[in-house]
Amino acid sequence: MITGFHHLTAITKDAEKNKTFYTDTLGLRLVKQTVNQENLTDPHLFYGDYHGTPGTILTFFELPRVGQRHEENSFIHEVILKIPRGSLPFWNKRLTERAIPFVENDEAGSTFLDPDGMKISLIEVSEVISPDQATRHSEVPAEHQIIGIQGIHYTVSNLKKTEDFFRDVLGMKLQDHVAHPLSSRDEESRLIQSVSLKPSRLGKGAIDHIAYSVPERKDLDSILDKAKEKEITVEKIIDRGYFQSLYLREPSGLRIEIATEQPGFTLDETLENLGEAFALPDFLEPKRNAIESNILKRKK
């Protein structure tokens, strides 16, 4: 049922710096400016390819007063993005010119930090972004553009139980502590045993949760049934407007979302105008004035 990654959601302290980095430096498209539906005072930004395709989406809650994150016991700590083969020299030059701090840089890939300190790695794959999905606003040529999410690294307190969750609830294949969707073997969720007993804490640059993609609502119901059977903590199943979501807590305590591929981000904006206006799904439209007022107050 899981077809691959849908999106990740992380925390930024400064939305404007975040926009500049992801749209200018990385060349992604801002496909949706909306609100955190769990807290209607927090902006929620979505970036991806031209269409906002599931599997290309990086999203951020803006929390201006957020503190430092502490990564100790269970946490999500790296996103791996795929780029076309032969693109690393282009990206190394581009990131160096913009003084982006590297963590590691070799023939296998480049690892660097975004403005909030979130770790991002670029690795080459034998595919390119399709012409209709390539972003148009950016000076990054299509032959070098980021294709989407290839991998996520988890550090967990109970490796065995988390592996059981990925296999028995999400239906993924496990090999050498890496979970793969059956239909997308190149996408990896790498599971690492924690060596710390101290609690982790979310902060700037932290990844709040990872979302995996399924085609339809009935797939959410099927995974929900498996989660209940395995006594996995179920947070909620909810309509987010742009997709429907099931939220679970895997055995090490990390939040995992399962999201449908439809209806997508053109629900309330045309493809050509994605991300240009502050958007709200229909069920939040009656609260638009209050939501916009609260967000504007934060910017003063």
PDB file of C-alpha atoms in Angstrom:
ATOM      1  CA  MET A   1       0.000   0.000   0.000  1.00  0.00           C
ATOM      2  CA  ILE A   2       2.818   2.415   0.817  1.00  0.00           C
ATOM      3  CA  THR A   3       4.028   3.738  -2.542  1.00  0.00           C
ATOM      4  CA  GLY A   4       6.898   5.875  -1.208  1.00  0.00           C
ATOM      5  CA  PHE A   5       7.462   9.085   0.679  1.00  0.00           C
ATOM      6  CA  HIS A   6       4.761  11.759   0.688  1.00  0.00           C
ATOM      7  CA  HIS A   7       6.435  14.611   2.597  1.00  0.00           C
ATOM      8  CA  LEU A   8       8.415  15.536   5.656  1.00  0.00           C
ATOM      9  CA  THR A   9       7.534  18.278   8.110  1.00  0.00           C
ATOM     10  CA  ALA A  10      10.249  20.172   9.970  1.00  0.00           C
ATOM     11  CA  ILE A  11      10.545  23.315  12.094  1.00  0.00           C
ATOM     12  CA  THR A  12      11.965  26.657  10.985  1.00  0.00           C
ATOM     13  CA  LYS A  13      12.589  29.703  13.122  1.00  0.00           C
ATOM     14  CA  ASP A  14      12.413  32.167  10.203  1.00  0.00           C
ATOM     15  CA  ALA A  15      10.007  31.649   7.297  1.00  0.00           C
ATOM     16  CA  GLU A  16      11.641  34.242   5.039  1.00  0.00           C
ATOM     17  CA  LYS A  17      15.127  32.713   5.343  1.00  0.00           C
ATOM     18  CA  ASN A  18      13.515  29.317   4.837  1.00  0.00           C
ATOM     19  CA  LYS A  19      11.767  30.457   1.626  1.00  0.00           C
ATOM     20  CA  THR A  20      14.954  31.970   0.221  1.00  0.00           C
ATOM     21  CA  PHE A  21      16.943  28.821   0.886  1.00  0.00           C
ATOM     22  CA  TYR A  22      14.469  26.297  -0.506  1.00  0.00           C
ATOM     23  CA  THR A  23      13.206  28.275  -3.503  1.00  0.00           C
ATOM     24  CA  ASP A  24      16.363  30.182  -4.469  1.00  0.00           C
ATOM     25  CA  THR A  25      19.308  28.048  -3.365  1.00  0.00           C
ATOM     26  CA  LEU A  26      17.696  24.612  -3.828  1.00  0.00           C
ATOM     27  CA  GLY A  27      15.352  25.643  -6.646  1.00  0.00           C
ATOM     28  CA  LEU A  28      12.199  24.041  -5.267  1.00  0.00           C
ATOM     29  CA  ARG A  29       8.801  25.587  -5.870  1.00  0.00           C
ATOM     30  CA  LEU A  30       6.766  27.095  -3.045  1.00  0.00           C
ATOM     31  CA  VAL A  31       3.601  25.122  -3.763  1.00  0.00           C
ATOM     32  CA  LYS A  32       1.489  26.103  -0.772  1.00  0.00           C
ATOM     33  CA  GLN A  33       1.436  28.863   1.854  1.00  0.00           C
ATOM     34  CA  THR A  34      -1.073  27.880   4.504  1.00  0.00           C
ATOM     35  CA  VAL A  35      -1.449  27.387   8.252  1.00  0.00           C
ATOM     36  CA  ASN A  36      -0.531  24.647  10.698  1.00  0.00           C
ATOM     37  CA  GLN A  37      -3.913  23.025  11.215  1.00  0.00           C
ATOM     38  CA  GLU A  38      -2.890  21.967  14.730  1.00  0.00           C
ATOM     39  CA  ASN A  39      -2.110  25.564  15.723  1.00  0.00           C
ATOM     40  CA  LEU A  40      -3.842  28.225  13.655  1.00  0.00           C
ATOM     41  CA  THR A  41      -1.264  30.907  14.529  1.00  0.00           C
ATOM     42  CA  ASP A  42       1.660  29.087  12.860  1.00  0.00           C
ATOM     43  CA  PRO A  43       2.394  29.404   9.108  1.00  0.00           C
ATOM     44  CA  HIS A  44       2.964  26.164   7.211  1.00  0.00           C
ATOM     45  CA  LEU A  45       5.071  26.254   4.029  1.00  0.00           C
ATOM     46  CA  PHE A  46       5.224  23.484   1.394  1.00  0.00           C
ATOM     47  CA  TYR A  47       7.970  23.115  -1.238  1.00  0.00           C
ATOM     48  CA  GLY A  48       8.289  20.596  -4.041  1.00  0.00           C
ATOM     49  CA  ASP A  49       8.487  20.119  -7.775  1.00  0.00           C
ATOM     50  CA  TYR A  50       6.330  22.190 -10.174  1.00  0.00           C
ATOM     51  CA  HIS A  51       3.241  20.045  -9.522  1.00  0.00           C
ATOM     52  CA  GLY A  52       3.782  19.561  -5.794  1.00  0.00           C
ATOM     53  CA  THR A  53       4.039  15.834  -6.403  1.00  0.00           C
ATOM     54  CA  PRO A  54       3.942  13.531  -3.347  1.00  0.00           C
ATOM     55  CA  GLY A  55       7.474  12.386  -2.640  1.00  0.00           C
ATOM     56  CA  THR A  56       8.991  15.772  -3.533  1.00  0.00           C
ATOM     57  CA  ILE A  57       7.438  17.748  -0.677  1.00  0.00           C
ATOM     58  CA  LEU A  58       9.355  19.381   2.175  1.00  0.00           C
ATOM     59  CA  THR A  59       7.151  21.300   4.609  1.00  0.00           C
ATOM     60  CA  PHE A  60       7.923  23.613   7.526  1.00  0.00           C
ATOM     61  CA  PHE A  61       6.116  25.056  10.518  1.00  0.00           C
ATOM     62  CA  GLU A  62       7.410  28.528  11.396  1.00  0.00           C
ATOM     63  CA  LEU A  63       7.989  28.851  15.173  1.00  0.00           C
ATOM     64  CA  PRO A  64       9.900  32.120  15.756  1.00  0.00           C
ATOM     65  CA  ARG A  65      10.467  31.466  19.458  1.00  0.00           C
ATOM     66  CA  VAL A  66      11.516  27.841  19.160  1.00  0.00           C
ATOM     67  CA  GLY A  67      14.711  26.827  20.975  1.00  0.00           C
ATOM     68  CA  GLN A  68      17.527  24.455  20.134  1.00  0.00           C
ATOM     69  CA  ARG A  69      16.676  20.842  19.392  1.00  0.00           C
ATOM     70  CA  HIS A  70      18.181  18.007  21.409  1.00  0.00           C
ATOM     71  CA  GLU A  71      18.786  14.775  19.499  1.00  0.00           C
ATOM     72  CA  GLU A  72      19.356  11.988  21.999  1.00  0.00           C
ATOM     73  CA  ASN A  73      17.060   8.970  22.157  1.00  0.00           C
ATOM     74  CA  SER A  74      14.487   8.808  19.362  1.00  0.00           C
ATOM     75  CA  PHE A  75      14.595  11.391  16.580  1.00  0.00           C
ATOM     76  CA  ILE A  76      14.571  11.858  12.801  1.00  0.00           C
ATOM     77  CA  HIS A  77      17.782  13.479  11.699  1.00  0.00           C
ATOM     78  CA  GLU A  78      18.556  13.503   8.000  1.00  0.00           C
ATOM     79  CA  VAL A  79      16.744  13.787   4.684  1.00  0.00           C
ATOM     80  CA  ILE A  80      18.399  12.458   1.537  1.00  0.00           C
ATOM     81  CA  LEU A  81      17.357  14.111  -1.722  1.00  0.00           C
ATOM     82  CA  LYS A  82      18.045  12.584  -5.112  1.00  0.00           C
ATOM     83  CA  ILE A  83      19.617  14.496  -7.987  1.00  0.00           C
ATOM     84  CA  PRO A  84      20.453  13.360 -11.541  1.00  0.00           C
ATOM     85  CA  ARG A  85      23.725  11.568 -12.138  1.00  0.00           C
ATOM     86  CA  GLY A  86      26.540  13.989 -12.890  1.00  0.00           C
ATOM     87  CA  SER A  87      24.933  16.842 -10.907  1.00  0.00           C
ATOM     88  CA  LEU A  88      27.134  16.844  -7.801  1.00  0.00           C
ATOM     89  CA  PRO A  89      29.755  19.254  -9.213  1.00  0.00           C
ATOM     90  CA  PHE A  90      26.983  21.738 -10.059  1.00  0.00           C
ATOM     91  CA  TRP A  91      25.526  21.529  -6.560  1.00  0.00           C
ATOM     92  CA  ASN A  92      28.875  21.658  -4.783  1.00  0.00           C
ATOM     93  CA  LYS A  93      29.755  24.831  -6.661  1.00  0.00           C
ATOM     94  CA  ARG A  94      26.327  26.369  -6.050  1.00  0.00           C
ATOM     95  CA  LEU A  95      26.302  25.619  -2.328  1.00  0.00           C
ATOM     96  CA  THR A  96      29.896  26.801  -1.893  1.00  0.00           C
ATOM     97  CA  GLU A  97      29.171  30.099  -3.651  1.00  0.00           C
ATOM     98  CA  ARG A  98      26.269  30.662  -1.243  1.00  0.00           C
ATOM     99  CA  ALA A  99      28.400  29.806   1.817  1.00  0.00           C
ATOM    100  CA  ILE A 100      26.171  26.878   2.770  1.00  0.00           C
ATOM    101  CA  PRO A 101      27.927  24.883   5.523  1.00  0.00           C
ATOM    102  CA  PHE A 102      28.976  21.380   4.472  1.00  0.00           C
ATOM    103  CA  VAL A 103      29.002  18.472   6.911  1.00  0.00           C
ATOM    104  CA  GLU A 104      30.504  16.046   4.426  1.00  0.00           C
ATOM    105  CA  ASN A 105      31.400  16.232   0.759  1.00  0.00           C
ATOM    106  CA  ASP A 106      32.805  13.399  -1.343  1.00  0.00           C
ATOM    107  CA  GLU A 107      32.170  11.426  -4.526  1.00  0.00           C
ATOM    108  CA  ALA A 108      29.224   9.607  -2.928  1.00  0.00           C
ATOM    109  CA  GLY A 109      27.279  12.777  -2.169  1.00  0.00           C
ATOM    110  CA  SER A 110      27.132  16.093  -0.361  1.00  0.00           C
ATOM    111  CA  THR A 111      25.735  16.696   3.116  1.00  0.00           C
ATOM    112  CA  PHE A 112      25.018  20.226   4.306  1.00  0.00           C
ATOM    113  CA  LEU A 113      22.821  22.225   6.689  1.00  0.00           C
ATOM    114  CA  ASP A 114      19.828  24.412   5.961  1.00  0.00           C
ATOM    115  CA  PRO A 115      19.472  27.806   7.754  1.00  0.00           C
ATOM    116  CA  ASP A 116      18.010  26.084  10.842  1.00  0.00           C
ATOM    117  CA  GLY A 117      20.656  23.370  10.928  1.00  0.00           C
ATOM    118  CA  MET A 118      18.593  20.544   9.422  1.00  0.00           C
ATOM    119  CA  LYS A 119      20.871  18.010   7.751  1.00  0.00           C
ATOM    120  CA  ILE A 120      20.303  17.437   4.030  1.00  0.00           C
ATOM    121  CA  SER A 121      22.199  15.069   1.752  1.00  0.00           C
ATOM    122  CA  LEU A 122      22.241  15.014  -2.039  1.00  0.00           C
ATOM    123  CA  ILE A 123      22.960  11.750  -3.834  1.00  0.00           C
ATOM    124  CA  GLU A 124      23.033  10.996  -7.531  1.00  0.00           C
ATOM    125  CA  VAL A 125      20.589   8.563  -9.145  1.00  0.00           C
ATOM    126  CA  SER A 126      20.073   7.369 -12.693  1.00  0.00           C
ATOM    127  CA  GLU A 127      16.976   9.457 -13.413  1.00  0.00           C
ATOM    128  CA  VAL A 128      16.126  13.063 -14.145  1.00  0.00           C
ATOM    129  CA  ILE A 129      13.124  15.180 -13.312  1.00  0.00           C
ATOM    130  CA  SER A 130      10.513  15.077 -16.057  1.00  0.00           C
ATOM    131  CA  PRO A 131      10.110  18.311 -18.074  1.00  0.00           C
ATOM    132  CA  ASP A 132       6.567  18.947 -16.812  1.00  0.00           C
ATOM    133  CA  GLN A 133       7.639  18.547 -13.183  1.00  0.00           C
ATOM    134  CA  ALA A 134      10.725  20.764 -13.407  1.00  0.00           C
ATOM    135  CA  THR A 135      10.378  24.119 -11.656  1.00  0.00           C
ATOM    136  CA  ARG A 136      10.368  27.204 -13.903  1.00  0.00           C
ATOM    137  CA  HIS A 137      11.198  30.053 -11.495  1.00  0.00           C
ATOM    138  CA  SER A 138      14.725  28.891 -10.738  1.00  0.00           C
ATOM    139  CA  GLU A 139      18.073  29.301 -12.439  1.00  0.00           C
ATOM    140  CA  VAL A 140      18.793  25.661 -11.532  1.00  0.00           C
ATOM    141  CA  PRO A 141      18.577  23.881 -14.912  1.00  0.00           C
ATOM    142  CA  ALA A 142      16.166  20.966 -15.188  1.00  0.00           C
ATOM    143  CA  GLU A 143      19.005  18.504 -15.799  1.00  0.00           C
ATOM    144  CA  HIS A 144      20.332  19.249 -12.285  1.00  0.00           C
ATOM    145  CA  GLN A 145      17.113  19.820 -10.349  1.00  0.00           C
ATOM    146  CA  ILE A 146      16.264  17.921  -7.186  1.00  0.00           C
ATOM    147  CA  ILE A 147      14.007  14.982  -8.068  1.00  0.00           C
ATOM    148  CA  GLY A 148      12.555  14.191  -4.650  1.00  0.00           C
ATOM    149  CA  ILE A 149      13.083  12.422  -1.339  1.00  0.00           C
ATOM    150  CA  GLN A 150      15.247   9.321  -1.560  1.00  0.00           C
ATOM    151  CA  GLY A 151      15.813   8.535   2.094  1.00  0.00           C
ATOM    152  CA  ILE A 152      15.283   9.346   5.752  1.00  0.00           C
ATOM    153  CA  HIS A 153      17.439   8.455   8.757  1.00  0.00           C
ATOM    154  CA  TYR A 154      15.803   7.519  12.047  1.00  0.00           C
ATOM    155  CA  THR A 155      17.510   6.917  15.375  1.00  0.00           C
ATOM    156  CA  VAL A 156      15.187   4.906  17.607  1.00  0.00           C
ATOM    157  CA  SER A 157      15.113   3.616  21.161  1.00  0.00           C
ATOM    158  CA  ASN A 158      13.801   0.162  20.249  1.00  0.00           C
ATOM    159  CA  LEU A 159      15.161  -0.964  16.892  1.00  0.00           C
ATOM    160  CA  LYS A 160      13.452  -4.367  16.906  1.00  0.00           C
ATOM    161  CA  LYS A 161       9.964  -3.027  17.627  1.00  0.00           C
ATOM    162  CA  THR A 162      10.357  -0.166  15.147  1.00  0.00           C
ATOM    163  CA  GLU A 163      11.441  -2.611  12.446  1.00  0.00           C
ATOM    164  CA  ASP A 164       8.392  -4.756  13.256  1.00  0.00           C
ATOM    165  CA  PHE A 165       6.214  -1.646  12.823  1.00  0.00           C
ATOM    166  CA  PHE A 166       7.622  -0.831   9.394  1.00  0.00           C
ATOM    167  CA  ARG A 167       7.200  -4.443   8.267  1.00  0.00           C
ATOM    168  CA  ASP A 168       3.936  -5.542   9.912  1.00  0.00           C
ATOM    169  CA  VAL A 169       1.957  -2.275   9.953  1.00  0.00           C
ATOM    170  CA  LEU A 170       3.315  -0.309   6.990  1.00  0.00           C
ATOM    171  CA  GLY A 171       3.979  -3.398   4.884  1.00  0.00           C
ATOM    172  CA  MET A 172       7.556  -2.512   3.974  1.00  0.00           C
ATOM    173  CA  LYS A 173      10.480  -4.806   3.210  1.00  0.00           C
ATOM    174  CA  LEU A 174      13.288  -4.815   5.807  1.00  0.00           C
ATOM    175  CA  GLN A 175      16.893  -5.509   4.918  1.00  0.00           C
ATOM    176  CA  ASP A 176      19.974  -4.572   6.958  1.00  0.00           C
ATOM    177  CA  HIS A 177      17.912  -2.179   9.126  1.00  0.00           C
ATOM    178  CA  VAL A 178      16.566  -0.350   6.073  1.00  0.00           C
ATOM    179  CA  ALA A 179      12.857  -0.276   5.215  1.00  0.00           C
ATOM    180  CA  HIS A 180      11.781  -0.078   1.555  1.00  0.00           C
ATOM    181  CA  PRO A 181       8.268   0.274   0.139  1.00  0.00           C
ATOM    182  CA  LEU A 182       7.597  -2.842  -1.929  1.00  0.00           C
ATOM    183  CA  SER A 183       6.803  -0.726  -4.996  1.00  0.00           C
ATOM    184  CA  SER A 184       9.741   1.687  -4.604  1.00  0.00           C
ATOM    185  CA  ARG A 185      12.872  -0.168  -3.577  1.00  0.00           C
ATOM    186  CA  ASP A 186      15.176   2.811  -4.106  1.00  0.00           C
ATOM    187  CA  GLU A 187      13.490   4.816  -1.310  1.00  0.00           C
ATOM    188  CA  GLU A 188      15.042   4.055   2.067  1.00  0.00           C
ATOM    189  CA  SER A 189      14.049   4.565   5.675  1.00  0.00           C
ATOM    190  CA  ARG A 190      17.244   3.769   7.572  1.00  0.00           C
ATOM    191  CA  LEU A 191      16.734   2.665  11.189  1.00  0.00           C
ATOM    192  CA  ILE A 192      19.526   3.129  13.709  1.00  0.00           C
ATOM    193  CA  GLN A 193      19.603   1.984  17.344  1.00  0.00           C
ATOM    194  CA  SER A 194      19.986   4.862  19.792  1.00  0.00           C
ATOM    195  CA  VAL A 195      22.859   4.782  22.281  1.00  0.00           C
ATOM    196  CA  SER A 196      21.414   7.509  24.505  1.00  0.00           C
ATOM    197  CA  LEU A 197      18.780   7.214  27.214  1.00  0.00           C
ATOM    198  CA  LYS A 198      18.181  10.964  27.405  1.00  0.00           C
ATOM    199  CA  PRO A 199      14.944  12.267  25.893  1.00  0.00           C
ATOM    200  CA  SER A 200      15.081  14.100  22.579  1.00  0.00           C
ATOM    201  CA  ARG A 201      13.419  17.497  22.190  1.00  0.00           C
ATOM    202  CA  LEU A 202      12.110  19.216  19.084  1.00  0.00           C
ATOM    203  CA  GLY A 203      13.630  22.583  18.198  1.00  0.00           C
ATOM    204  CA  LYS A 204      14.725  24.595  15.187  1.00  0.00           C
ATOM    205  CA  GLY A 205      15.822  22.381  12.316  1.00  0.00           C
ATOM    206  CA  ALA A 206      14.150  19.324  13.857  1.00  0.00           C
ATOM    207  CA  ILE A 207      12.051  17.006  11.717  1.00  0.00           C
ATOM    208  CA  ASP A 208       8.645  16.744  13.357  1.00  0.00           C
ATOM    209  CA  HIS A 209       7.371  13.805  11.343  1.00  0.00           C
ATOM    210  CA  ILE A 210       7.623  11.832   8.113  1.00  0.00           C
ATOM    211  CA  ALA A 211       4.646  11.116   5.862  1.00  0.00           C
ATOM    212  CA  TYR A 212       4.404   8.091   3.582  1.00  0.00           C
ATOM    213  CA  SER A 213       2.132   8.008   0.556  1.00  0.00           C
ATOM    214  CA  VAL A 214      -0.823   5.770  -0.282  1.00  0.00           C
ATOM    215  CA  PRO A 215      -3.160   6.042  -3.273  1.00  0.00           C
ATOM    216  CA  GLU A 216      -6.567   6.187  -1.556  1.00  0.00           C
ATOM    217  CA  ARG A 217      -8.481   6.641   1.688  1.00  0.00           C
ATOM    218  CA  LYS A 218      -9.238   2.898   1.864  1.00  0.00           C
ATOM    219  CA  ASP A 219      -5.489   2.309   2.261  1.00  0.00           C
ATOM    220  CA  LEU A 220      -5.519   4.481   5.381  1.00  0.00           C
ATOM    221  CA  ASP A 221      -8.308   2.333   6.798  1.00  0.00           C
ATOM    222  CA  SER A 222      -6.353  -0.842   6.074  1.00  0.00           C
ATOM    223  CA  ILE A 223      -3.232   0.475   7.827  1.00  0.00           C
ATOM    224  CA  LEU A 224      -5.380   1.715  10.714  1.00  0.00           C
ATOM    225  CA  ASP A 225      -6.737  -1.810  11.188  1.00  0.00           C
ATOM    226  CA  LYS A 226      -3.205  -3.243  11.243  1.00  0.00           C
ATOM    227  CA  ALA A 227      -2.067  -0.575  13.718  1.00  0.00           C
ATOM    228  CA  LYS A 228      -4.906  -1.441  16.089  1.00  0.00           C
ATOM    229  CA  GLU A 229      -4.166  -5.152  15.728  1.00  0.00           C
ATOM    230  CA  LYS A 230      -0.507  -4.554  16.678  1.00  0.00           C
ATOM    231  CA  GLU A 231      -1.481  -2.163  19.501  1.00  0.00           C
ATOM    232  CA  ILE A 232       0.238   0.821  17.884  1.00  0.00           C
ATOM    233  CA  THR A 233      -0.718   4.233  19.251  1.00  0.00           C
ATOM    234  CA  VAL A 234      -3.183   5.892  16.874  1.00  0.00           C
ATOM    235  CA  GLU A 235      -3.319   9.680  17.143  1.00  0.00           C
ATOM    236  CA  LYS A 236      -5.983  10.521  14.557  1.00  0.00           C
ATOM    237  CA  ILE A 237      -7.307  10.024  11.052  1.00  0.00           C
ATOM    238  CA  ILE A 238      -8.216  13.380   9.539  1.00  0.00           C
ATOM    239  CA  ASP A 239      -9.002  15.239   6.333  1.00  0.00           C
ATOM    240  CA  ARG A 240      -6.327  17.896   5.735  1.00  0.00           C
ATOM    241  CA  GLY A 241      -8.010  19.179   2.584  1.00  0.00           C
ATOM    242  CA  TYR A 242      -5.049  18.604   0.258  1.00  0.00           C
ATOM    243  CA  PHE A 243      -4.834  14.991   1.414  1.00  0.00           C
ATOM    244  CA  GLN A 244      -6.292  12.713   4.067  1.00  0.00           C
ATOM    245  CA  SER A 245      -3.990  11.553   6.820  1.00  0.00           C
ATOM    246  CA  LEU A 246      -3.530   8.885   9.444  1.00  0.00           C
ATOM    247  CA  TYR A 247      -1.152   9.720  12.314  1.00  0.00           C
ATOM    248  CA  LEU A 248       0.556   6.970  14.300  1.00  0.00           C
ATOM    249  CA  ARG A 249       3.250   6.783  16.971  1.00  0.00           C
ATOM    250  CA  GLU A 250       5.674   4.002  16.123  1.00  0.00           C
ATOM    251  CA  PRO A 251       7.012   1.971  19.094  1.00  0.00           C
ATOM    252  CA  SER A 252       9.980   4.294  19.726  1.00  0.00           C
ATOM    253  CA  GLY A 253       7.619   7.271  19.954  1.00  0.00           C
ATOM    254  CA  LEU A 254       8.215   8.980  16.612  1.00  0.00           C
ATOM    255  CA  ARG A 255       5.263  10.444  14.738  1.00  0.00           C
ATOM    256  CA  ILE A 256       4.521   8.778  11.398  1.00  0.00           C
ATOM    257  CA  GLU A 257       1.890  10.076   9.000  1.00  0.00           C
ATOM    258  CA  ILE A 258       0.289   8.172   6.139  1.00  0.00           C
ATOM    259  CA  ALA A 259      -1.196  10.539   3.527  1.00  0.00           C
ATOM    260  CA  THR A 260      -3.253  10.045   0.385  1.00  0.00           C
ATOM    261  CA  GLU A 261      -1.969  11.206  -2.997  1.00  0.00           C
ATOM    262  CA  GLN A 262      -5.199  13.049  -3.824  1.00  0.00           C
ATOM    263  CA  PRO A 263      -6.747  15.579  -4.157  1.00  0.00           C
ATOM    264  CA  GLY A 264      -3.433  17.464  -4.083  1.00  0.00           C
ATOM    265  CA  PHE A 265      -2.421  21.119  -3.944  1.00  0.00           C
ATOM    266  CA  THR A 266      -4.512  22.273  -6.914  1.00  0.00           C
ATOM    267  CA  LEU A 267      -7.580  21.820  -4.716  1.00  0.00           C
ATOM    268  CA  ASP A 268      -7.789  25.583  -4.147  1.00  0.00           C
ATOM    269  CA  GLU A 269      -5.235  27.091  -6.578  1.00  0.00           C
ATOM    270  CA  THR A 270      -4.484  26.570 -10.253  1.00  0.00           C
ATOM    271  CA  LEU A 271      -1.297  24.756 -11.149  1.00  0.00           C
ATOM    272  CA  GLU A 272       0.150  27.964 -12.614  1.00  0.00           C
ATOM    273  CA  ASN A 273      -0.537  29.928  -9.411  1.00  0.00           C
ATOM    274  CA  LEU A 274       0.430  27.431  -6.738  1.00  0.00           C
ATOM    275  CA  GLY A 275       1.928  29.062  -3.656  1.00  0.00           C
ATOM    276  CA  GLU A 276       1.236  32.644  -4.680  1.00  0.00           C
ATOM    277  CA  ALA A 277      -1.504  33.379  -2.144  1.00  0.00           C
ATOM    278  CA  PHE A 278      -2.244  32.414   1.434  1.00  0.00           C
ATOM    279  CA  ALA A 279      -4.390  29.310   0.969  1.00  0.00           C
ATOM    280  CA  LEU A 280      -6.834  27.555   3.260  1.00  0.00           C
ATOM    281  CA  PRO A 281      -8.886  24.405   2.660  1.00  0.00           C
ATOM    282  CA  ASP A 282     -12.649  24.956   2.603  1.00  0.00           C
ATOM    283  CA  PHE A 283     -13.241  23.948   6.220  1.00  0.00           C
ATOM    284  CA  LEU A 284     -10.905  26.727   7.428  1.00  0.00           C
ATOM    285  CA  GLU A 285     -12.245  29.478   5.149  1.00  0.00           C
ATOM    286  CA  PRO A 286     -14.765  30.707   7.765  1.00  0.00           C
ATOM    287  CA  LYS A 287     -11.779  31.416  10.050  1.00  0.00           C
ATOM    288  CA  ARG A 288      -9.656  33.148   7.391  1.00  0.00           C
ATOM    289  CA  ASN A 289      -9.843  36.662   8.858  1.00  0.00           C
ATOM    290  CA  ALA A 290      -8.817  35.505  12.325  1.00  0.00           C
ATOM    291  CA  ILE A 291      -6.050  33.232  10.985  1.00  0.00           C
ATOM    292  CA  GLU A 292      -4.562  35.921   8.743  1.00  0.00           C
ATOM    293  CA  SER A 293      -4.787  38.498  11.539  1.00  0.00           C
ATOM    294  CA  ASN A 294      -2.937  36.250  13.998  1.00  0.00           C
ATOM    295  CA  ILE A 295      -0.198  35.458  11.493  1.00  0.00           C
ATOM    296  CA  LEU A 296       0.247  39.141  10.574  1.00  0.00           C
ATOM    297  CA  LYS A 297       0.537  40.059  14.263  1.00  0.00           C
ATOM    298  CA  ARG A 298       3.468  37.666  14.599  1.00  0.00           C
ATOM    299  CA  LYS A 299       5.339  39.461  11.847  1.00  0.00           C
ATOM    300  CA  LYS A 300       5.179  42.882  13.518  1.00  0.00           C
TER     301      LYS A 300
END
